[in-house]
Short mmCIF file of C-alpha atoms and ligand atoms in Angstrom, two decimals:
data_model
loop_
_atom_site.label_atom_id
_atom_site.label_comp_id
_atom_site.label_asym_id
_atom_site.label_seq_id
_atom_site.Cartn_x
_atom_site.Cartn_y
_atom_site.Cartn_z
CA MET A 1 95.33 109.86 93.27
CA LYS A 2 94.94 109.39 89.15
CA ASN A 3 95.38 106.02 87.00
CA GLN A 4 93.31 106.40 83.94
CA GLU A 5 96.34 106.10 82.13
CA SER A 6 97.77 103.00 83.76
CA LYS A 7 94.57 101.41 83.94
CA SER A 8 94.56 102.29 80.04
CA LEU A 9 97.93 100.30 79.49
CA PHE A 10 97.00 97.69 81.66
CA LYS A 11 93.87 96.71 80.45
CA ARG A 12 96.07 96.70 76.99
CA ALA A 13 98.90 94.47 78.33
CA LEU A 14 95.90 91.92 79.40
CA LYS A 15 95.16 91.02 75.87
CA VAL A 16 99.03 90.21 75.42
CA MET A 17 100.76 89.89 77.77
CA VAL A 18 100.01 87.21 80.57
CA GLY A 19 98.06 88.88 83.39
CA GLY A 20 99.43 91.61 81.99
CA VAL A 21 102.94 91.25 82.78
CA ASN A 22 106.36 89.79 82.55
CA SER A 23 106.47 88.16 86.18
CA PRO A 24 103.79 87.34 87.83
CA VAL A 25 103.75 89.37 91.54
CA ARG A 26 104.05 92.27 89.33
CA ALA A 27 100.07 91.51 88.97
CA TYR A 28 99.77 93.09 92.78
CA LYS A 29 97.65 89.19 92.91
CA GLY A 30 98.66 89.63 96.44
CA VAL A 31 97.29 93.54 97.23
CA GLY A 32 94.41 93.12 94.55
CA GLY A 33 93.72 95.78 92.66
CA GLU A 34 95.38 97.24 88.96
CA PRO A 35 99.47 97.92 89.21
CA LEU A 36 100.54 100.76 88.14
CA PHE A 37 102.78 101.09 84.89
CA ILE A 38 106.13 103.09 85.94
CA MET A 39 107.71 105.20 83.38
CA ARG A 40 110.74 106.42 84.66
CA GLY A 41 113.28 106.57 87.70
CA LYS A 42 115.77 109.39 89.45
CA GLY A 43 117.26 108.87 92.58
CA SER A 44 115.13 107.90 95.40
CA ARG A 45 111.66 108.20 93.32
CA ILE A 46 110.10 107.01 90.79
CA TRP A 47 107.06 108.02 87.93
CA ASP A 48 103.82 106.38 86.87
CA ALA A 49 101.76 106.57 83.67
CA ASP A 50 99.96 109.63 85.18
CA GLU A 51 102.37 111.42 87.03
CA ASN A 52 102.10 110.39 90.11
CA GLU A 53 105.63 110.54 92.39
CA TYR A 54 106.34 108.13 95.34
CA THR A 55 109.94 107.54 96.71
CA ASP A 56 110.51 103.72 95.47
CA PHE A 57 111.03 101.63 98.58
CA LEU A 58 110.71 97.74 96.16
CA CYS A 59 113.85 99.17 93.87
CA SER A 60 113.42 96.55 90.42
CA TRP A 61 113.18 93.39 94.37
CA GLY A 62 116.69 94.65 95.29
CA ALA A 63 118.27 95.99 91.65
CA ILE A 64 119.06 98.80 92.55
CA LEU A 65 121.47 99.76 95.20
CA LEU A 66 122.66 102.88 94.40
CA GLY A 67 119.23 105.12 93.03
CA HIS A 68 117.82 105.35 89.98
CA SER A 69 119.89 106.53 86.60
CA ASP A 70 123.05 106.37 88.43
CA PRO A 71 124.89 108.92 86.33
CA ASP A 72 127.91 106.75 86.36
CA THR A 73 125.58 103.52 85.37
CA ILE A 74 123.82 105.60 83.02
CA LYS A 75 127.56 105.90 81.08
CA ALA A 76 128.98 102.60 81.26
CA SER A 77 126.24 101.02 80.02
CA TYR A 78 125.63 103.87 77.18
CA ASN A 79 129.44 103.78 76.38
CA ALA A 80 129.32 99.60 76.11
CA ILE A 81 125.65 100.19 74.32
CA VAL A 82 127.64 102.60 71.60
CA ASP A 83 130.65 99.70 70.97
CA GLY A 84 127.82 97.00 70.07
CA SER A 85 125.56 95.53 72.66
CA SER A 86 126.23 91.30 72.13
CA PHE A 87 128.93 89.72 70.28
CA GLY A 88 128.80 85.91 71.56
CA ALA A 89 132.88 86.34 72.28
CA PRO A 90 134.53 87.27 75.15
CA THR A 91 134.57 91.33 75.94
CA LYS A 92 136.88 93.03 78.37
CA ASN A 93 133.51 94.21 80.13
CA GLU A 94 132.72 91.03 81.26
CA LEU A 95 136.06 89.95 82.57
CA TYR A 96 136.39 93.54 85.29
CA LEU A 97 132.91 92.35 86.09
CA ALA A 98 134.02 88.67 87.13
CA GLU A 99 137.24 90.14 88.48
CA ALA A 100 135.19 92.75 90.99
CA ILE A 101 132.84 90.37 91.94
CA SER A 102 136.25 88.59 92.50
CA SER A 103 138.00 90.74 94.61
CA SER A 104 134.75 91.72 96.13
CA MET A 105 133.73 88.02 98.10
CA ARG A 106 136.20 85.93 99.59
CA THR A 107 134.40 82.41 98.14
CA ALA A 108 134.25 83.66 94.24
CA GLU A 109 137.04 82.10 93.66
CA MET A 110 135.85 82.66 89.70
CA VAL A 111 132.44 83.44 88.68
CA ARG A 112 130.44 81.91 85.51
CA LEU A 113 128.25 84.72 84.23
CA VAL A 114 124.41 84.36 83.34
CA ASN A 115 121.13 86.24 82.70
CA SER A 116 119.28 86.24 85.39
CA GLY A 117 118.72 84.17 89.04
CA THR A 118 116.99 81.22 87.98
CA GLU A 119 119.86 80.20 86.12
CA ALA A 120 122.50 80.75 88.40
CA VAL A 121 120.88 78.54 90.70
CA MET A 122 120.59 75.38 88.15
CA THR A 123 124.21 75.27 87.13
CA ALA A 124 124.85 75.58 91.11
CA ILE A 125 122.76 72.41 91.22
CA ARG A 126 124.04 70.90 88.24
CA LEU A 127 127.29 71.52 89.49
CA SER A 128 126.83 70.20 92.36
CA ARG A 129 125.59 66.82 91.28
CA GLY A 130 128.32 66.60 88.96
CA PHE A 131 130.67 67.24 91.36
CA SER A 132 129.40 65.00 94.58
CA ASP A 133 128.39 61.94 92.15
CA LYS A 134 124.89 62.60 94.51
CA LYS A 135 121.85 63.96 94.04
CA ILE A 136 119.63 65.07 96.61
CA ILE A 137 119.53 68.89 97.24
CA VAL A 138 117.88 70.38 100.37
CA LYS A 139 116.49 73.97 100.25
CA PHE A 140 114.43 74.96 103.09
CA GLU A 141 110.66 76.71 103.50
CA GLY A 142 110.50 80.15 102.50
CA ASN A 143 113.04 80.25 100.37
CA TYR A 144 112.92 81.14 96.70
CA HIS A 145 115.73 79.91 94.47
CA GLY A 146 114.27 81.12 90.89
CA HIS A 147 112.14 79.09 88.48
CA SER A 148 113.35 75.93 87.84
CA ASP A 149 112.03 72.81 88.34
CA ILE A 150 114.25 70.96 91.05
CA VAL A 151 113.15 74.20 93.11
CA LEU A 152 110.09 75.35 92.31
CA SER A 153 108.35 73.45 95.81
CA LYS A 154 107.18 75.54 99.41
CA ALA A 155 108.49 78.28 97.75
CA GLY A 156 108.49 82.17 98.79
CA SER A 157 108.09 85.06 96.32
CA GLY A 158 105.65 84.42 93.80
CA LEU A 159 104.78 81.39 94.86
CA ALA A 160 103.70 82.16 98.61
CA THR A 161 101.89 85.73 97.32
CA LEU A 162 99.86 83.50 95.23
CA GLY A 163 99.70 80.64 97.50
CA ILE A 164 100.70 77.88 94.92
CA PRO A 165 102.25 75.21 97.27
CA SER A 166 103.97 74.28 94.43
CA SER A 167 104.57 74.84 90.09
CA ALA A 168 101.76 72.80 87.89
CA GLY A 169 103.57 71.52 85.20
CA VAL A 170 106.69 69.93 87.29
CA PRO A 171 107.11 66.06 86.65
CA GLU A 172 107.29 64.84 90.25
CA GLY A 173 111.13 63.45 88.69
CA CYS A 174 112.15 66.37 88.74
CA VAL A 175 111.59 67.03 92.20
CA SER A 176 112.13 63.59 93.97
CA ASP A 177 115.83 64.40 95.22
CA THR A 178 114.94 67.65 95.67
CA VAL A 179 114.00 67.94 100.48
CA THR A 180 112.80 71.10 101.93
CA LEU A 181 113.05 71.47 105.83
CA ALA A 182 112.34 74.11 107.80
CA TYR A 183 114.38 77.02 107.93
CA ASN A 184 116.90 77.55 110.90
CA ASP A 185 115.58 74.64 112.62
CA ILE A 186 118.84 73.15 113.28
CA ASP A 187 117.38 69.60 114.44
CA ALA A 188 115.21 69.41 111.63
CA PHE A 189 118.47 69.50 109.52
CA GLU A 190 121.16 67.78 111.06
CA ASN A 191 118.50 64.98 112.37
CA PHE A 192 118.32 64.27 107.69
CA MET A 193 121.42 65.07 107.09
CA ASP A 194 122.57 62.20 109.86
CA GLN A 195 120.45 60.03 108.00
CA LYS A 196 120.64 60.57 104.29
CA GLY A 197 124.18 63.00 104.56
CA LYS A 198 126.10 60.77 102.56
CA LEU A 199 123.53 61.51 99.19
CA VAL A 200 123.17 65.37 99.95
CA ALA A 201 124.60 66.46 96.20
CA ALA A 202 123.68 70.29 97.85
CA VAL A 203 122.25 72.58 100.93
CA ILE A 204 120.95 75.48 99.23
CA VAL A 205 120.18 78.17 101.18
CA GLU A 206 118.70 82.08 101.41
CA PRO A 207 121.92 83.58 104.22
CA ILE A 208 119.63 86.24 104.78
CA ALA A 209 115.59 84.88 103.42
CA GLY A 210 114.21 88.21 101.36
CA ASN A 211 111.42 86.38 99.51
CA MET A 212 109.13 85.90 102.63
CA GLY A 213 109.56 89.21 103.70
CA VAL A 214 113.06 89.20 105.62
CA VAL A 215 114.49 86.55 107.16
CA PRO A 216 117.26 86.40 108.93
CA ALA A 217 119.26 82.55 109.39
CA ASP A 218 120.86 81.86 112.75
CA ILE A 219 124.44 82.79 112.47
CA LYS A 220 124.10 79.17 114.94
CA PHE A 221 121.82 77.47 111.58
CA LEU A 222 124.29 78.91 108.82
CA SER A 223 127.58 76.98 111.32
CA SER A 224 125.64 73.73 111.22
CA LEU A 225 124.91 73.53 107.93
CA ARG A 226 128.66 74.09 107.03
CA ASP A 227 129.49 71.28 109.41
CA LYS A 228 127.76 68.75 108.29
CA CYS A 229 127.95 69.78 104.65
CA ASN A 230 131.96 69.11 105.44
CA GLU A 231 130.81 66.25 106.81
CA ASN A 232 129.47 64.39 103.80
CA SER A 233 130.92 66.35 101.42
CA SER A 234 128.02 68.07 100.30
CA ILE A 235 128.42 71.37 98.94
CA LEU A 236 126.70 74.54 100.69
CA ILE A 237 125.50 77.02 98.63
CA PHE A 238 124.37 80.33 99.50
CA ASP A 239 122.05 82.21 97.32
CA GLU A 240 122.84 85.59 97.60
CA VAL A 241 121.13 86.87 94.88
CA ILE A 242 119.25 89.97 96.99
CA SER A 243 121.55 89.92 99.60
CA GLY A 244 124.81 89.90 97.57
CA PHE A 245 126.10 93.39 97.81
CA ARG A 246 123.57 94.54 99.13
CA VAL A 247 124.30 94.40 103.24
CA SER A 248 127.94 94.44 102.11
CA LYS A 249 130.11 93.49 99.83
CA GLY A 250 131.07 90.84 100.66
CA GLY A 251 127.68 89.17 100.65
CA ALA A 252 125.96 87.67 104.33
CA GLN A 253 128.46 85.56 104.06
CA SER A 254 131.23 87.78 105.55
CA LEU A 255 128.62 89.49 107.69
CA TYR A 256 128.09 86.08 109.30
CA GLY A 257 131.50 84.37 108.87
CA VAL A 258 130.23 81.07 107.80
CA TYR A 259 131.67 80.79 104.05
CA PRO A 260 129.68 78.56 101.49
CA ASP A 261 131.60 76.40 99.23
CA LEU A 262 129.72 77.90 95.80
CA THR A 263 127.38 81.28 95.76
CA VAL A 264 124.86 82.55 93.50
CA LEU A 265 124.13 86.05 92.65
CA GLY A 266 121.66 88.07 90.62
CA LYS A 267 120.26 91.82 90.78
CA ILE A 268 122.89 94.16 91.80
CA ILE A 269 125.55 93.42 89.72
CA GLY A 270 124.25 93.77 86.41
CA GLY A 271 122.99 97.46 87.94
CA GLY A 272 119.41 97.28 87.02
CA PHE A 273 120.06 95.18 83.58
CA PRO A 274 119.49 90.69 83.69
CA ILE A 275 122.32 89.23 85.07
CA GLY A 276 123.21 86.20 87.21
CA ALA A 277 126.85 85.02 88.43
CA LEU A 278 127.82 81.84 89.55
CA THR A 279 130.35 81.23 90.99
CA GLY A 280 133.01 79.78 94.34
CA LYS A 281 136.22 77.66 94.30
CA ALA A 282 138.20 77.15 91.44
CA GLU A 283 138.00 73.42 92.48
CA ILE A 284 134.69 73.00 92.32
CA MET A 285 133.79 75.86 89.06
CA ARG A 286 137.10 74.01 87.24
CA TYR A 287 134.19 71.67 86.55
CA LEU A 288 132.00 73.81 84.25
CA ALA A 289 132.03 73.41 80.82
CA PRO A 290 135.46 74.00 78.74
CA GLU A 291 137.11 72.96 81.41
CA GLY A 292 134.78 70.29 82.63
CA SER A 293 131.95 67.78 81.84
CA VAL A 294 129.44 69.48 83.41
CA TYR A 295 127.04 71.74 80.38
CA GLN A 296 126.19 75.20 80.42
CA ALA A 297 126.37 78.13 77.63
CA GLY A 298 124.21 80.96 77.09
CA THR A 299 124.39 83.46 73.99
CA LEU A 300 124.13 87.10 76.24
CA ALA A 301 126.07 85.73 78.99
CA GLY A 302 128.12 88.18 79.91
CA ASN A 303 126.25 90.50 78.01
CA PRO A 304 128.77 93.48 77.81
CA VAL A 305 126.36 95.82 78.66
CA ALA A 306 124.91 94.62 81.40
CA ALA A 307 128.55 94.04 83.04
CA ALA A 308 129.89 97.04 82.41
CA ALA A 309 126.58 98.75 84.48
CA GLY A 310 127.09 95.97 87.10
CA PHE A 311 130.78 96.85 86.98
CA ALA A 312 129.64 100.82 87.45
CA VAL A 313 127.74 100.17 90.64
CA ILE A 314 130.57 97.84 92.40
CA SER A 315 133.43 100.19 91.43
CA GLN A 316 131.09 102.59 93.41
CA LEU A 317 131.14 100.77 96.33
CA ASN A 318 132.72 101.24 100.08
CA ASP A 319 132.05 100.54 103.41
CA SER A 320 130.96 104.57 104.25
CA ILE A 321 127.70 103.54 101.84
CA TYR A 322 126.95 100.52 104.05
CA GLN A 323 127.16 102.33 107.00
CA ASN A 324 125.35 105.41 105.43
CA LEU A 325 122.26 102.66 105.12
CA GLU A 326 122.69 100.23 107.93
CA ASP A 327 121.64 104.17 109.47
CA TYR A 328 119.17 105.22 107.21
CA GLY A 329 118.10 102.27 107.60
CA LYS A 330 118.05 102.21 111.16
CA GLU A 331 115.75 105.55 111.30
CA ILE A 332 113.18 104.00 109.15
CA GLU A 333 112.82 101.09 110.88
CA ASN A 334 112.48 103.47 114.27
CA LEU A 335 110.55 105.15 112.88
CA ILE A 336 107.68 101.97 111.52
CA VAL A 337 107.99 101.03 115.50
CA LYS A 338 106.52 103.81 116.74
CA ALA A 339 104.43 104.89 114.09
CA ALA A 340 103.01 101.73 114.99
CA GLU A 341 102.70 102.19 118.46
CA ASN A 342 101.41 105.25 118.27
CA ASN A 343 98.39 103.91 116.73
CA GLY A 344 97.87 100.79 118.39
CA ILE A 345 99.31 98.53 115.63
CA ARG A 346 101.58 95.14 116.77
CA VAL A 347 104.46 94.98 114.09
CA THR A 348 107.60 92.62 113.68
CA VAL A 349 110.05 94.69 111.59
CA ASN A 350 113.15 91.92 110.79
CA ARG A 351 116.14 94.77 108.94
CA ILE A 352 119.38 93.58 108.18
CA GLY A 353 120.82 96.85 106.29
CA SER A 354 118.66 98.31 103.95
CA MET A 355 115.97 94.95 103.53
CA LEU A 356 113.60 95.41 105.29
CA SER A 357 109.73 93.73 106.63
CA ILE A 358 107.23 94.08 108.70
CA PHE A 359 104.81 91.83 110.03
CA PHE A 360 102.07 92.44 111.50
CA ALA A 361 102.41 90.25 114.19
CA ASP A 362 103.92 90.68 117.78
CA ASN A 363 105.93 87.50 118.13
CA PRO A 364 109.38 86.93 117.10
CA ILE A 365 109.77 85.84 113.22
CA LYS A 366 112.10 83.31 112.15
CA ASN A 367 110.54 81.01 109.98
CA PHE A 368 108.00 80.09 107.00
CA ASN A 369 105.95 79.08 109.99
CA ASP A 370 105.90 82.53 112.30
CA VAL A 371 104.97 84.51 108.72
CA LEU A 372 102.11 82.94 107.74
CA ARG A 373 100.81 83.20 111.33
CA SER A 374 101.05 87.07 111.58
CA LYS A 375 97.82 88.77 110.27
CA LYS A 376 98.85 89.25 106.56
CA GLU A 377 94.98 90.51 105.65
CA LEU A 378 96.48 93.78 107.70
CA TYR A 379 99.08 94.10 104.66
CA THR A 380 96.22 95.32 101.43
CA PRO A 381 95.23 98.20 103.20
CA PHE A 382 98.35 99.52 104.68
CA PHE A 383 99.56 98.77 100.88
CA TRP A 384 97.04 101.01 99.51
CA SER A 385 96.46 103.82 101.89
CA LEU A 386 101.33 104.20 101.95
CA LEU A 387 100.84 103.93 97.97
CA GLU A 388 97.91 107.45 98.58
CA SER A 389 100.56 108.78 100.54
CA GLY A 390 103.48 108.66 97.65
CA ILE A 391 105.09 105.49 99.36
CA TYR A 392 105.94 102.72 96.72
CA ALA A 393 106.49 99.45 98.67
CA PRO A 394 106.52 95.90 97.81
CA PRO A 395 102.68 94.26 96.52
CA SER A 396 103.14 90.97 98.24
CA SER A 397 102.82 91.01 102.08
CA TYR A 398 106.16 87.70 101.60
CA GLU A 399 108.29 90.57 100.19
CA SER A 400 110.98 93.01 101.26
CA TYR A 401 111.79 96.50 101.17
CA PHE A 402 115.09 97.74 100.09
CA PHE A 403 116.32 100.88 99.67
CA THR A 404 118.98 102.91 97.67
CA ALA A 405 122.72 104.67 98.90
CA SER A 406 120.03 107.59 96.95
CA HIS A 407 117.40 107.82 99.69
CA ASP A 408 117.38 111.09 101.74
CA GLU A 409 115.23 112.73 105.04
CA SER A 410 113.03 114.11 102.28
CA ASP A 411 112.50 110.62 101.40
CA ILE A 412 112.42 109.72 105.30
CA LYS A 413 109.75 112.73 106.00
CA ARG A 414 107.60 111.39 103.56
CA LEU A 415 107.38 107.84 104.80
CA SER A 416 107.04 109.08 108.38
CA VAL A 417 103.11 111.30 107.37
CA ALA A 418 102.56 107.69 105.41
CA LEU A 419 103.19 105.46 108.01
CA ASP A 420 100.90 107.53 110.01
CA SER A 421 98.20 107.86 108.42
CA SER A 422 98.30 104.37 106.83
CA PHE A 423 98.87 102.57 110.17
CA GLY A 424 95.63 104.95 111.64
CA SER A 425 94.06 103.52 108.57
CA LEU A 426 94.37 100.03 109.97
CA LYS A 427 93.07 100.44 113.03
CA ASN A 428 89.50 99.15 112.67
CA GLU A 429 90.27 96.09 110.44
C1 LIG B 512 117.08 84.34 96.29
C2 LIG B 512 116.96 85.15 95.19
N1 LIG B 512 116.74 83.70 94.34
C3 LIG B 512 116.84 83.50 92.91
C4 LIG B 512 115.83 84.57 92.50
C5 LIG B 512 116.02 84.63 91.17
O1 LIG B 512 116.00 85.43 90.42
P1 LIG B 512 116.10 86.34 89.11
O2 LIG B 512 114.68 86.47 89.13
O3 LIG B 512 116.88 86.77 88.41
O4 LIG B 512 115.64 84.54 88.05
C6 LIG B 512 115.08 85.68 93.33
C7 LIG B 512 114.60 86.02 92.16
O5 LIG B 512 114.00 87.49 93.35
C8 LIG B 512 116.10 85.30 94.00
O6 LIG B 512 115.36 86.41 95.41
#
């Protein structure tokens, strides 16, 4: 595989961009070596700076659902740009997107568009505290809710990849009211709420965790969160930045039938442009400025180009797309299990729809400790072997594989060959 051009771009990038990247996991620290510079994408395929072609199973960390350069998204965002890319005033595009989100998700009675998932979580937490007049935030190990101070402890994603338990630069005061409990552990959660529930402003959870690999919540765990939040007048926040519009139009909440008070969205709703959204019950959302006293603002919030792109994506979604993603996912899951078996490698595959993880373990993976106990060291040679075979996988064992509605049988064929040689290469590890 040629990589001279990526290498030379990375060398230049290291001089002006910290670690050569604008987001840490892109730097390949989780798998060693140097990242590839991606020049373009079409459908399920991407091309790097040396013209190597890959089937993309990263899909912009889950932001791309229909495939790269989706024609409707291109048209909508182009038309929006032609009309001017930002005004700092209300536009029709943001209204259309807010309406589309609200009509897709049962709990999204009102919507506040922001620029990233991080910002949406930050706002959800401030709003919960403002509404409930309480302080404590409960979160769960291995879940990731963006990089704001309050939620940066024992988090998944980049922190887990880099082995950072919590970030430097976060004063103790910022996290003194954040409590982190084990994911899917009903007893630990209920014990805590029985003692401190009256002080809990909000409980935030990824209903399908996607930042320690894919680890779905147990339905009983989510129901317990719902019940205890009701009992204690605490706000239940679902962080559906990944799962929202990926697992169904109504999000993970509609799959589980357990509904939060607030939902945080991002990724897919921007069609590949920067975006985030805080959504929820009108009664709570109206506490936000300008109607209420909880302040939040943004120069580019609800940007018309991002909103047009997101609306173009959501407008195309229907049941058959999700059914096809499920069928395709099942095929990939079977392929992985079989290829691993054929090569004598033990794996556990967790999958919901088009999000999937391969854990080098033979036990069920239900929480962060299970993830930590898996043979993560096998991921590095596996990743590089997949890449050599034209498969672009997440460069960290803590991240999910994603695929799009554009992935087809030719990608399955390519993956099948790649899996066989990649699992095969692990035999002696
Ligand atoms: C579940 C979850 N919440 C929040 C975020 C933060 O979103 P952003 O990277 O847009 O700030 C992410 C990012 O990956 C995420 O996966």
